[in-house]
mmCIF file of C-alpha atoms in Angstrom:
data_model
loop_
_atom_site.group_PDB
_atom_site.id
_atom_site.type_symbol
_atom_site.label_atom_id
_atom_site.label_comp_id
_atom_site.label_asym_id
_atom_site.label_seq_id
_atom_site.Cartn_x
_atom_site.Cartn_y
_atom_site.Cartn_z
ATOM 1 C CA MET K 1 -12.039 -12.759 -8.064
ATOM 2 C CA ASP K 2 -10.525 -14.789 -10.900
ATOM 3 C CA ALA K 3 -6.779 -14.115 -11.018
ATOM 4 C CA GLY K 4 -6.854 -14.580 -14.801
ATOM 5 C CA LYS K 5 -9.590 -11.999 -15.298
ATOM 6 C CA ALA K 6 -8.479 -8.599 -16.617
ATOM 7 C CA LEU K 7 -8.768 -5.885 -14.030
ATOM 8 C CA SER K 8 -10.979 -2.870 -14.675
ATOM 9 C CA SER K 9 -8.920 0.294 -14.200
ATOM 10 C CA VAL K 10 -9.251 4.053 -14.367
ATOM 11 C CA ARG K 11 -6.636 6.719 -15.167
ATOM 12 C CA ILE K 12 -6.248 9.591 -12.735
ATOM 13 C CA LEU K 13 -3.826 12.193 -14.090
ATOM 14 C CA GLY K 14 -2.257 9.435 -16.132
ATOM 15 C CA VAL K 15 -1.772 7.018 -13.259
ATOM 16 C CA ARG K 16 -3.487 3.632 -13.376
ATOM 17 C CA VAL K 17 -5.744 2.741 -10.463
ATOM 18 C CA ASP K 18 -7.512 -0.647 -10.412
ATOM 19 C CA ASP K 19 -11.211 -0.778 -9.553
ATOM 20 C CA VAL K 20 -11.049 -3.508 -6.922
ATOM 21 C CA THR K 21 -12.801 -3.970 -3.602
ATOM 22 C CA MET K 22 -11.169 -5.196 -0.403
ATOM 23 C CA ALA K 23 -12.734 -8.622 -0.819
ATOM 24 C CA GLU K 24 -11.527 -8.891 -4.418
ATOM 25 C CA THR K 25 -8.010 -7.884 -3.370
ATOM 26 C CA LEU K 26 -7.893 -10.636 -0.767
ATOM 27 C CA ASP K 27 -9.204 -13.144 -3.317
ATOM 28 C CA LEU K 28 -6.344 -12.139 -5.632
ATOM 29 C CA PHE K 29 -3.837 -12.638 -2.820
ATOM 30 C CA GLN K 30 -5.072 -16.188 -2.325
ATOM 31 C CA ALA K 31 -5.039 -16.941 -6.042
ATOM 32 C CA TRP K 32 -1.501 -15.604 -6.408
ATOM 33 C CA ILE K 33 -0.273 -17.600 -3.430
ATOM 34 C CA THR K 34 -1.704 -20.708 -5.064
ATOM 35 C CA GLU K 35 0.049 -19.826 -8.348
ATOM 36 C CA GLY K 36 3.343 -19.136 -6.604
ATOM 37 C CA GLU K 37 4.662 -16.439 -8.951
ATOM 38 C CA THR K 38 5.773 -13.043 -7.601
ATOM 39 C CA HIS K 39 3.331 -10.107 -7.761
ATOM 40 C CA GLN K 40 3.745 -6.510 -6.673
ATOM 41 C CA VAL K 41 0.889 -4.517 -5.145
ATOM 42 C CA VAL K 42 0.990 -0.712 -4.864
ATOM 43 C CA THR K 43 -1.331 1.401 -2.709
ATOM 44 C CA VAL K 44 -2.035 4.470 -4.866
ATOM 45 C CA ASN K 45 -3.114 7.673 -3.145
ATOM 46 C CA PRO K 46 -3.096 11.350 -4.225
ATOM 47 C CA GLU K 47 0.519 11.786 -3.056
ATOM 48 C CA PHE K 48 1.533 8.837 -5.256
ATOM 49 C CA VAL K 49 -0.249 10.385 -8.235
ATOM 50 C CA MET K 50 1.459 13.745 -7.838
ATOM 51 C CA ARG K 51 4.879 12.181 -7.228
ATOM 52 C CA ALA K 52 4.480 10.136 -10.385
ATOM 53 C CA GLN K 53 4.091 13.369 -12.396
ATOM 54 C CA GLN K 54 7.721 14.212 -11.648
ATOM 55 C CA ASP K 55 9.406 10.872 -10.831
ATOM 56 C CA ALA K 56 9.716 8.686 -13.928
ATOM 57 C CA GLY K 57 11.010 5.669 -12.004
ATOM 58 C CA PHE K 58 8.123 5.756 -9.585
ATOM 59 C CA ARG K 59 5.642 6.254 -12.431
ATOM 60 C CA VAL K 60 6.936 3.136 -14.184
ATOM 61 C CA THR K 61 6.780 1.174 -10.902
ATOM 62 C CA LEU K 62 3.098 2.070 -10.453
ATOM 63 C CA GLU K 63 2.321 1.284 -14.088
ATOM 64 C CA GLU K 64 4.035 -2.122 -14.035
ATOM 65 C CA ALA K 65 2.630 -3.275 -10.666
ATOM 66 C CA ASP K 66 0.363 -6.293 -10.833
ATOM 67 C CA LEU K 67 -2.254 -4.512 -8.733
ATOM 68 C CA ALA K 68 -2.721 -0.796 -7.990
ATOM 69 C CA VAL K 69 -5.316 -0.477 -5.236
ATOM 70 C CA PRO K 70 -7.163 2.823 -4.565
ATOM 71 C CA ASP K 71 -5.735 3.795 -1.154
ATOM 72 C CA GLY K 72 -7.094 7.301 -0.666
ATOM 73 C CA ALA K 73 -10.495 8.979 -0.426
ATOM 74 C CA GLY K 74 -9.210 11.601 -2.855
ATOM 75 C CA LEU K 75 -8.994 8.968 -5.600
ATOM 76 C CA LEU K 76 -12.638 8.007 -5.139
ATOM 77 C CA TRP K 77 -13.613 11.709 -5.393
ATOM 78 C CA ALA K 78 -11.442 12.165 -8.473
ATOM 79 C CA SER K 79 -12.838 9.057 -10.164
ATOM 80 C CA ARG K 80 -16.408 10.291 -9.704
ATOM 81 C CA LEU K 81 -15.487 13.707 -11.072
ATOM 82 C CA LEU K 82 -13.781 12.182 -14.115
ATOM 83 C CA GLY K 83 -16.704 9.886 -14.850
ATOM 84 C CA HIS K 84 -15.160 6.499 -13.969
ATOM 85 C CA ARG K 85 -16.294 5.740 -10.430
ATOM 86 C CA LEU K 86 -14.076 3.552 -8.220
ATOM 87 C CA ARG K 87 -16.211 1.372 -6.007
ATOM 88 C CA GLU K 88 -14.230 1.241 -2.752
ATOM 89 C CA ARG K 89 -11.177 2.489 -0.934
ATOM 90 C CA VAL K 90 -8.673 -0.330 -0.314
ATOM 91 C CA ALA K 91 -6.216 0.942 2.312
ATOM 92 C CA GLY K 92 -2.904 -0.809 2.943
ATOM 93 C CA SER K 93 -3.360 -0.185 6.665
ATOM 94 C CA ASP K 94 -6.553 -2.233 6.542
ATOM 95 C CA LEU K 95 -5.103 -4.946 4.324
ATOM 96 C CA LEU K 96 -2.333 -5.821 6.769
ATOM 97 C CA PRO K 97 -4.573 -7.132 9.589
ATOM 98 C CA LEU K 98 -6.875 -8.772 7.041
ATOM 99 C CA ALA K 99 -3.836 -10.591 5.628
ATOM 100 C CA ALA K 100 -3.074 -11.803 9.159
ATOM 101 C CA GLU K 101 -6.601 -13.118 9.357
ATOM 102 C CA LEU K 102 -6.088 -14.942 6.039
ATOM 103 C CA SER K 103 -2.851 -16.377 7.416
ATOM 104 C CA ALA K 104 -4.652 -17.682 10.485
ATOM 105 C CA ALA K 105 -7.294 -19.325 8.294
ATOM 106 C CA HIS K 106 -4.987 -20.838 5.656
ATOM 107 C CA GLY K 107 -1.491 -20.981 7.161
ATOM 108 C CA TYR K 108 0.005 -18.394 4.814
ATOM 109 C CA ARG K 109 3.412 -17.180 5.936
ATOM 110 C CA ILE K 110 3.970 -13.436 6.440
ATOM 111 C CA PHE K 111 7.222 -11.461 6.529
ATOM 112 C CA LEU K 112 7.272 -7.870 7.848
ATOM 113 C CA LEU K 113 10.127 -5.689 6.574
ATOM 114 C CA GLY K 114 10.853 -2.097 7.547
ATOM 115 C CA ALA K 115 9.786 0.578 10.072
ATOM 116 C CA ALA K 116 11.987 1.502 13.052
ATOM 117 C CA PRO K 117 13.847 -1.258 14.944
ATOM 118 C CA GLY K 118 11.439 -3.319 17.034
ATOM 119 C CA VAL K 119 8.264 -2.070 15.359
ATOM 120 C CA ALA K 120 7.850 -4.988 12.961
ATOM 121 C CA GLU K 121 8.342 -7.407 15.842
ATOM 122 C CA ARG K 122 5.738 -5.610 17.929
ATOM 123 C CA THR K 123 3.344 -5.583 14.972
ATOM 124 C CA ALA K 124 3.682 -9.337 14.525
ATOM 125 C CA GLU K 125 3.214 -9.860 18.268
ATOM 126 C CA LEU K 126 -0.013 -7.817 18.410
ATOM 127 C CA LEU K 127 -1.456 -9.370 15.248
ATOM 128 C CA THR K 128 -0.674 -12.842 16.612
ATOM 129 C CA GLN K 129 -2.611 -11.930 19.784
ATOM 130 C CA ARG K 130 -5.548 -10.940 17.587
ATOM 131 C CA TYR K 131 -5.191 -13.955 15.244
ATOM 132 C CA PRO K 132 -3.433 -16.688 17.255
ATOM 133 C CA LYS K 133 -3.037 -19.006 14.270
ATOM 134 C CA ALA K 134 -1.402 -16.371 12.024
ATOM 135 C CA VAL K 135 2.071 -17.385 10.863
ATOM 136 C CA PHE K 136 4.783 -14.726 10.876
ATOM 137 C CA ALA K 137 7.779 -16.211 9.108
ATOM 138 C CA GLY K 138 10.059 -13.303 9.921
ATOM 139 C CA THR K 139 10.447 -9.630 10.837
ATOM 140 C CA TYR K 140 13.303 -7.230 10.140
ATOM 141 C CA ALA K 141 13.739 -3.480 10.154
ATOM 142 C CA GLY K 142 16.576 -3.470 7.636
ATOM 143 C CA SER K 143 17.140 -0.537 5.304
ATOM 144 C CA PRO K 144 16.022 0.464 1.801
ATOM 145 C CA ALA K 145 19.656 1.097 0.821
ATOM 146 C CA GLU K 146 20.716 -0.851 -2.260
ATOM 147 C CA SER K 147 23.902 -1.938 -0.485
ATOM 148 C CA ASP K 148 21.800 -3.921 2.021
ATOM 149 C CA GLU K 149 19.543 -5.636 -0.496
ATOM 150 C CA ALA K 150 21.465 -8.904 -0.952
ATOM 151 C CA GLU K 151 21.465 -9.598 2.802
ATOM 152 C CA ILE K 152 17.772 -8.727 3.171
ATOM 153 C CA VAL K 153 16.726 -10.772 0.166
ATOM 154 C CA GLY K 154 18.642 -13.725 1.643
ATOM 155 C CA ARG K 155 16.708 -13.378 4.897
ATOM 156 C CA ILE K 156 13.395 -13.299 3.104
ATOM 157 C CA ARG K 157 14.132 -16.250 0.838
ATOM 158 C CA ALA K 158 15.232 -18.310 3.848
ATOM 159 C CA ALA K 159 11.920 -17.523 5.595
ATOM 160 C CA ARG K 160 9.848 -18.628 2.563
ATOM 161 C CA PRO K 161 6.915 -16.212 3.098
ATOM 162 C CA ASP K 162 3.773 -16.091 0.996
ATOM 163 C CA LEU K 163 3.165 -12.417 1.753
ATOM 164 C CA LEU K 164 5.796 -9.703 2.191
ATOM 165 C CA PHE K 165 4.793 -6.303 3.580
ATOM 166 C CA VAL K 166 7.403 -3.545 3.291
ATOM 167 C CA ALA K 167 7.197 -0.385 5.446
ATOM 168 C CA TYR K 168 9.936 1.940 4.173
ATOM 169 C CA GLY K 169 7.537 4.674 3.073
ATOM 170 C CA ALA K 170 6.800 5.650 -0.505
ATOM 171 C CA PRO K 171 8.415 5.646 -2.940
ATOM 172 C CA LYS K 172 11.355 3.773 -1.321
ATOM 173 C CA GLN K 173 9.319 0.682 -0.428
ATOM 174 C CA ASP K 174 7.764 0.342 -3.867
ATOM 175 C CA LEU K 175 11.065 0.902 -5.707
ATOM 176 C CA TRP K 176 12.699 -1.627 -3.368
ATOM 177 C CA ILE K 177 10.129 -4.282 -4.216
ATOM 178 C CA ARG K 178 10.397 -3.608 -7.935
ATOM 179 C CA ARG K 179 14.204 -3.913 -7.879
ATOM 180 C CA ASN K 180 14.162 -7.172 -5.936
ATOM 181 C CA ALA K 181 10.906 -8.842 -6.994
ATOM 182 C CA ALA K 182 12.547 -11.280 -9.420
ATOM 183 C CA ARG K 183 14.743 -12.820 -6.731
ATOM 184 C CA LEU K 184 12.421 -12.668 -3.729
ATOM 185 C CA GLU K 185 10.269 -15.678 -4.672
ATOM 186 C CA VAL K 186 7.316 -14.279 -2.709
ATOM 187 C CA PRO K 187 3.829 -14.464 -4.305
ATOM 188 C CA VAL K 188 2.516 -11.188 -2.837
ATOM 189 C CA CYS K 189 4.794 -8.181 -2.166
ATOM 190 C CA MET K 190 3.262 -4.922 -1.008
ATOM 191 C CA GLY K 191 4.414 -1.577 0.409
ATOM 192 C CA VAL K 192 2.328 -0.470 3.395
ATOM 193 C CA GLY K 193 3.836 2.839 4.529
ATOM 194 C CA GLY K 194 2.993 3.502 8.155
ATOM 195 C CA ALA K 195 0.813 0.395 8.698
ATOM 196 C CA PHE K 196 3.280 -1.216 11.140
ATOM 197 C CA ASP K 197 3.337 1.973 13.205
ATOM 198 C CA PHE K 198 -0.471 2.000 13.432
ATOM 199 C CA VAL K 199 -0.707 -1.659 14.552
ATOM 200 C CA ALA K 200 2.187 -1.314 16.995
ATOM 201 C CA GLY K 201 0.790 1.868 18.526
ATOM 202 C CA VAL K 202 3.770 3.996 17.514
ATOM 203 C CA ALA K 203 1.377 6.288 15.609
ATOM 204 C CA ARG K 204 -2.345 6.798 15.998
ATOM 205 C CA ARG K 205 -4.535 6.262 13.002
ATOM 206 C CA ALA K 206 -7.465 8.594 12.353
ATOM 207 C CA PRO K 207 -10.750 7.515 13.964
ATOM 208 C CA LEU K 208 -13.181 5.676 11.699
ATOM 209 C CA TRP K 209 -15.474 8.691 11.238
ATOM 210 C CA MET K 210 -12.606 10.777 9.914
ATOM 211 C CA ARG K 211 -11.533 7.996 7.519
ATOM 212 C CA ARG K 212 -15.119 7.657 6.221
ATOM 213 C CA ALA K 213 -15.296 11.444 5.782
ATOM 214 C CA GLY K 214 -12.030 11.509 3.850
ATOM 215 C CA LEU K 215 -10.262 13.466 6.555
ATOM 216 C CA GLU K 216 -7.496 11.023 7.459
ATOM 217 C CA TRP K 217 -4.981 13.501 5.947
ATOM 218 C CA LEU K 218 -6.078 16.153 8.460
ATOM 219 C CA HIS K 219 -5.627 13.783 11.417
ATOM 220 C CA ARG K 220 -2.171 12.828 10.165
ATOM 221 C CA LEU K 221 -1.197 16.478 9.755
ATOM 222 C CA ILE K 222 -2.304 17.245 13.318
ATOM 223 C CA GLN K 223 -0.389 14.249 14.654
ATOM 224 C CA GLU K 224 2.683 14.902 12.469
ATOM 225 C CA PRO K 225 2.816 18.621 11.607
ATOM 226 C CA TRP K 226 6.258 18.228 10.012
ATOM 227 C CA ARG K 227 4.480 16.462 7.118
ATOM 228 C CA TRP K 228 3.009 19.766 5.880
ATOM 229 C CA ARG K 229 5.295 19.942 2.840
ATOM 230 C CA ARG K 230 4.142 16.485 1.721
ATOM 231 C CA MET K 231 0.520 17.519 2.342
ATOM 232 C CA LEU K 232 0.904 20.264 -0.268
ATOM 233 C CA ALA K 233 0.437 17.460 -2.806
ATOM 234 C CA LEU K 234 -3.252 17.262 -1.817
ATOM 235 C CA PRO K 235 -4.398 20.727 -3.000
ATOM 236 C CA ARG K 236 -2.193 20.340 -6.092
ATOM 237 C CA PHE K 237 -3.892 17.012 -6.763
ATOM 238 C CA ALA K 238 -7.365 18.521 -6.349
ATOM 239 C CA GLY K 239 -6.525 21.430 -8.655
ATOM 240 C CA ALA K 240 -5.077 19.157 -11.332
ATOM 241 C CA VAL K 241 -8.124 16.865 -11.213
ATOM 242 C CA LEU K 242 -10.509 19.807 -11.498
ATOM 243 C CA TRP K 243 -8.540 21.164 -14.425
ATOM 244 C CA SER K 244 -8.613 17.758 -16.089
ATOM 245 C CA ALA K 245 -12.359 17.436 -15.535
ATOM 246 C CA CYS K 246 -12.929 20.885 -17.030
ATOM 247 C CA GLY K 247 -10.865 19.906 -20.055
ATOM 248 C CA ARG K 248 -12.991 16.796 -20.549
ATOM 249 C CA ALA K 249 -16.149 18.885 -20.295
ATOM 250 C CA ARG K 250 -14.872 21.312 -22.906
#
Protein backbone atom coordinates (compact mmCIF):
# COMPACT_ATOMS: atom_id res chain seq x y z
CA MET A 1 0.00 0.00 0.00
CA ASP A 2 1.31 3.45 -0.94
CA ALA A 3 2.08 5.38 2.26
CA GLY A 4 1.14 8.61 0.50
CA LYS A 5 -2.27 7.32 -0.55
CA ALA A 6 -5.23 8.58 1.48
CA LEU A 7 -6.79 5.87 3.64
CA SER A 8 -10.42 4.92 3.16
CA SER A 9 -12.19 5.16 6.50
CA VAL A 10 -15.61 4.66 8.07
CA ARG A 11 -17.20 6.34 11.09
CA ILE A 12 -18.66 4.10 13.76
CA LEU A 13 -20.48 6.13 16.41
CA GLY A 14 -18.25 9.03 15.44
CA VAL A 15 -14.96 7.13 15.76
CA ARG A 16 -12.75 6.79 12.70
CA VAL A 17 -11.80 3.27 11.63
CA ASP A 18 -9.54 2.78 8.62
CA ASP A 19 -10.50 0.18 6.02
CA VAL A 20 -7.17 -1.64 5.80
CA THR A 21 -6.25 -5.29 5.51
CA MET A 22 -3.48 -7.02 7.42
CA ALA A 23 -1.26 -7.04 4.33
CA GLU A 24 -1.84 -3.31 3.73
CA THR A 25 -1.02 -2.55 7.37
CA LEU A 26 2.30 -4.37 7.11
CA ASP A 27 3.05 -2.52 3.86
CA LEU A 28 2.45 0.76 5.67
CA PHE A 29 4.80 -0.29 8.46
CA GLN A 30 7.56 -0.89 5.93
CA ALA A 31 6.92 2.39 4.14
CA TRP A 32 6.95 4.33 7.40
CA ILE A 33 10.17 2.68 8.53
CA THR A 34 11.74 3.73 5.23
CA GLU A 35 10.48 7.31 5.75
CA GLY A 36 11.73 7.40 9.33
CA GLU A 37 9.08 9.74 10.78
CA THR A 38 7.05 8.72 13.85
CA HIS A 39 3.57 7.24 13.34
CA GLN A 40 1.01 6.06 15.89
CA VAL A 41 -1.22 3.05 15.25
CA VAL A 42 -4.35 2.38 17.33
CA THR A 43 -6.29 -0.89 17.40
CA VAL A 44 -9.92 0.18 17.55
CA ASN A 45 -12.48 -2.24 18.98
CA PRO A 46 -16.02 -1.78 20.40
CA GLU A 47 -14.63 -0.99 23.88
CA PHE A 48 -12.49 1.78 22.34
CA VAL A 49 -15.52 3.21 20.55
CA MET A 50 -17.63 3.30 23.71
CA ARG A 51 -14.81 4.73 25.83
CA ALA A 52 -14.31 7.48 23.26
CA GLN A 53 -17.92 8.59 23.78
CA GLN A 54 -17.03 9.68 27.34
CA ASP A 55 -13.26 10.26 27.29
CA ALA A 56 -12.35 13.34 25.24
CA GLY A 57 -8.60 12.75 25.49
CA PHE A 58 -8.91 9.21 24.24
CA ARG A 59 -11.27 10.30 21.45
CA VAL A 60 -8.70 12.85 20.23
CA THR A 61 -5.94 10.23 20.41
CA LEU A 62 -7.92 7.86 18.17
CA GLU A 63 -8.81 10.65 15.77
CA GLU A 64 -5.24 11.91 15.41
CA ALA A 65 -3.58 8.49 15.07
CA ASP A 66 -1.90 7.85 11.74
CA LEU A 67 -3.65 4.51 11.42
CA ALA A 68 -6.76 3.16 13.19
CA VAL A 69 -7.04 -0.54 12.39
CA PRO A 70 -10.31 -2.46 12.88
CA ASP A 71 -9.44 -4.78 15.79
CA GLY A 72 -12.77 -6.33 16.68
CA ALA A 73 -15.39 -8.47 14.97
CA GLY A 74 -18.02 -6.07 16.31
CA LEU A 75 -16.64 -3.32 14.10
CA LEU A 76 -17.03 -5.44 10.97
CA TRP A 77 -20.65 -6.18 11.96
CA ALA A 78 -21.32 -2.51 12.67
CA SER A 79 -19.77 -1.37 9.39
CA ARG A 80 -22.00 -3.75 7.42
CA LEU A 81 -25.08 -2.55 9.28
CA LEU A 82 -24.18 1.09 8.67
CA GLY A 83 -23.56 0.52 4.97
CA HIS A 84 -19.77 0.99 4.84
CA ARG A 85 -18.30 -2.51 4.97
CA LEU A 86 -14.82 -2.97 6.46
CA ARG A 87 -12.96 -5.67 4.57
CA GLU A 88 -10.97 -7.41 7.31
CA ARG A 89 -10.26 -7.55 11.00
CA VAL A 90 -6.69 -6.45 11.80
CA ALA A 91 -5.94 -7.60 15.35
CA GLY A 92 -2.99 -6.24 17.29
CA SER A 93 -2.38 -9.72 18.72
CA ASP A 94 -1.87 -10.97 15.16
CA LEU A 95 0.24 -8.01 14.08
CA LEU A 96 2.90 -8.55 16.75
CA PRO A 97 4.17 -11.93 15.45
CA LEU A 98 3.83 -10.72 11.86
CA ALA A 99 6.02 -7.75 12.75
CA ALA A 100 8.59 -10.20 14.14
CA GLU A 101 8.46 -12.01 10.81
CA LEU A 102 9.07 -8.69 9.03
CA SER A 103 11.98 -8.03 11.37
CA ALA A 104 13.50 -11.40 10.50
CA ALA A 105 13.17 -10.66 6.79
CA HIS A 106 14.39 -7.04 6.80
CA GLY A 107 16.36 -6.54 10.01
CA TYR A 108 13.86 -4.11 11.55
CA ARG A 109 14.50 -3.48 15.23
CA ILE A 110 11.65 -4.11 17.72
CA PHE A 111 11.19 -2.78 21.26
CA LEU A 112 8.61 -4.34 23.60
CA LEU A 113 7.35 -2.07 26.39
CA GLY A 114 4.88 -3.00 29.12
CA ALA A 115 3.08 -6.01 30.61
CA ALA A 116 4.16 -7.56 33.92
CA PRO A 117 7.88 -7.87 34.74
CA GLY A 118 9.49 -10.62 32.67
CA VAL A 119 6.63 -10.97 30.18
CA ALA A 120 8.14 -8.75 27.47
CA GLU A 121 11.42 -10.65 27.77
CA ARG A 122 9.63 -13.99 27.46
CA THR A 123 7.68 -12.69 24.47
CA ALA A 124 10.88 -11.66 22.70
CA GLU A 125 12.47 -15.02 23.51
CA LEU A 126 9.57 -17.04 22.08
CA LEU A 127 9.23 -14.88 18.96
CA THR A 128 12.98 -15.22 18.38
CA GLN A 129 12.59 -19.00 18.57
CA ARG A 130 9.88 -18.75 15.92
CA TYR A 131 11.77 -16.21 13.79
CA PRO A 132 15.50 -16.66 14.58
CA LYS A 133 16.59 -13.62 12.57
CA ALA A 134 14.13 -11.23 14.27
CA VAL A 135 15.89 -8.32 16.00
CA PHE A 136 14.63 -7.31 19.45
CA ALA A 137 16.40 -4.08 20.34
CA GLY A 138 15.03 -3.99 23.88
CA THR A 139 12.34 -5.03 26.34
CA TYR A 140 11.13 -3.29 29.48
CA ALA A 141 8.07 -3.56 31.71
CA GLY A 142 8.22 0.03 32.92
CA SER A 143 5.09 1.92 33.91
CA PRO A 144 2.60 4.21 32.17
CA ALA A 145 3.06 6.81 34.93
CA GLU A 146 4.04 10.22 33.57
CA SER A 147 6.78 10.47 36.21
CA ASP A 148 8.58 7.52 34.56
CA GLU A 149 8.33 8.75 31.00
CA ALA A 150 11.69 10.51 30.68
CA GLU A 151 13.61 7.41 31.78
CA ILE A 152 11.62 5.09 29.51
CA VAL A 153 11.93 7.39 26.50
CA GLY A 154 15.69 7.47 27.10
CA ARG A 155 15.83 3.67 27.03
CA ILE A 156 13.87 3.50 23.80
CA ARG A 157 15.89 6.19 22.04
CA ALA A 158 19.13 4.46 23.04
CA ALA A 159 17.84 1.18 21.55
CA ARG A 160 16.94 2.85 18.20
CA PRO A 161 13.97 0.60 17.33
CA ASP A 162 11.95 0.76 14.13
CA LEU A 163 8.83 -0.65 15.79
CA LEU A 164 7.63 -0.03 19.34
CA PHE A 165 4.84 -2.17 20.81
CA VAL A 166 3.33 -0.95 24.08
CA ALA A 167 1.31 -3.28 26.32
CA TYR A 168 -0.11 -1.09 29.10
CA GLY A 169 -3.73 -1.73 28.17
CA ALA A 170 -6.12 0.81 26.69
CA PRO A 171 -6.36 3.72 27.00
CA LYS A 172 -3.10 4.07 28.97
CA GLN A 173 -0.88 2.67 26.22
CA ASP A 174 -2.39 4.85 23.50
CA LEU A 175 -2.27 8.01 25.61
CA TRP A 176 1.33 7.19 26.55
CA ILE A 177 2.35 6.93 22.91
CA ARG A 178 0.57 10.15 22.00
CA ARG A 179 2.26 12.09 24.83
CA ASN A 180 5.72 10.82 23.92
CA ALA A 181 5.58 10.29 20.15
CA ALA A 182 7.43 13.49 19.28
CA ARG A 183 10.53 12.52 21.27
CA LEU A 184 10.58 8.75 20.70
CA GLU A 185 12.02 8.85 17.17
CA VAL A 186 10.42 5.49 16.34
CA PRO A 187 8.71 5.10 12.92
CA VAL A 188 5.91 2.76 14.11
CA CYS A 189 4.42 2.97 17.63
CA MET A 190 1.46 0.79 18.50
CA GLY A 191 -0.49 -0.25 21.60
CA VAL A 192 -1.15 -3.99 21.70
CA GLY A 193 -3.05 -4.62 24.96
CA GLY A 194 -2.65 -8.23 26.05
CA ALA A 195 -0.60 -9.39 23.04
CA PHE A 196 2.55 -10.02 25.09
CA ASP A 197 0.57 -12.16 27.52
CA PHE A 198 -0.79 -14.28 24.66
CA VAL A 199 2.64 -14.89 23.10
CA ALA A 200 4.30 -15.55 26.47
CA GLY A 201 1.58 -17.97 27.56
CA VAL A 202 0.50 -15.85 30.53
CA ALA A 203 -3.02 -15.75 29.08
CA ARG A 204 -4.72 -18.05 26.59
CA ARG A 205 -6.12 -16.52 23.45
CA ALA A 206 -9.43 -17.76 22.09
CA PRO A 207 -9.17 -20.67 19.63
CA LEU A 208 -9.30 -19.76 15.96
CA TRP A 209 -12.90 -20.91 15.49
CA MET A 210 -14.09 -18.56 18.24
CA ARG A 211 -12.14 -15.65 16.75
CA ARG A 212 -13.66 -16.31 13.32
CA ALA A 213 -17.12 -16.52 14.88
CA GLY A 214 -16.64 -13.21 16.68
CA LEU A 215 -16.70 -14.88 20.09
CA GLU A 216 -13.26 -13.91 21.36
CA TRP A 217 -14.97 -11.68 23.95
CA LEU A 218 -16.77 -14.71 25.40
CA HIS A 219 -13.55 -16.70 25.73
CA ARG A 220 -11.88 -13.75 27.44
CA LEU A 221 -14.79 -13.37 29.86
CA ILE A 222 -14.62 -17.07 30.78
CA GLN A 223 -10.86 -16.83 31.30
CA GLU A 224 -11.03 -13.50 33.15
CA PRO A 225 -14.50 -13.17 34.75
CA TRP A 226 -13.42 -10.02 36.60
CA ARG A 227 -13.60 -8.23 33.23
CA TRP A 228 -17.41 -8.35 33.26
CA ARG A 229 -17.76 -4.62 33.92
CA ARG A 230 -15.64 -3.80 30.87
CA MET A 231 -17.65 -6.30 28.82
CA LEU A 232 -20.79 -4.25 29.45
CA ALA A 233 -19.45 -1.98 26.73
CA LEU A 234 -20.30 -4.65 24.15
CA PRO A 235 -24.12 -4.68 24.52
CA ARG A 236 -24.05 -0.88 24.83
CA PHE A 237 -22.06 -0.74 21.59
CA ALA A 238 -24.51 -3.06 19.82
CA GLY A 239 -27.50 -1.05 21.02
CA ALA A 240 -25.94 2.27 19.97
CA VAL A 241 -25.07 0.92 16.51
CA LEU A 242 -28.60 -0.44 16.01
CA TRP A 243 -30.04 2.90 17.07
CA SER A 244 -27.73 4.71 14.68
CA ALA A 245 -28.67 2.35 11.83
CA CYS A 246 -32.38 2.90 12.52
CA GLY A 247 -31.82 6.64 12.46
CA ARG A 248 -30.12 6.39 9.07
CA ALA A 249 -33.00 4.30 7.76
CA ARG A 250 -35.54 6.86 8.94
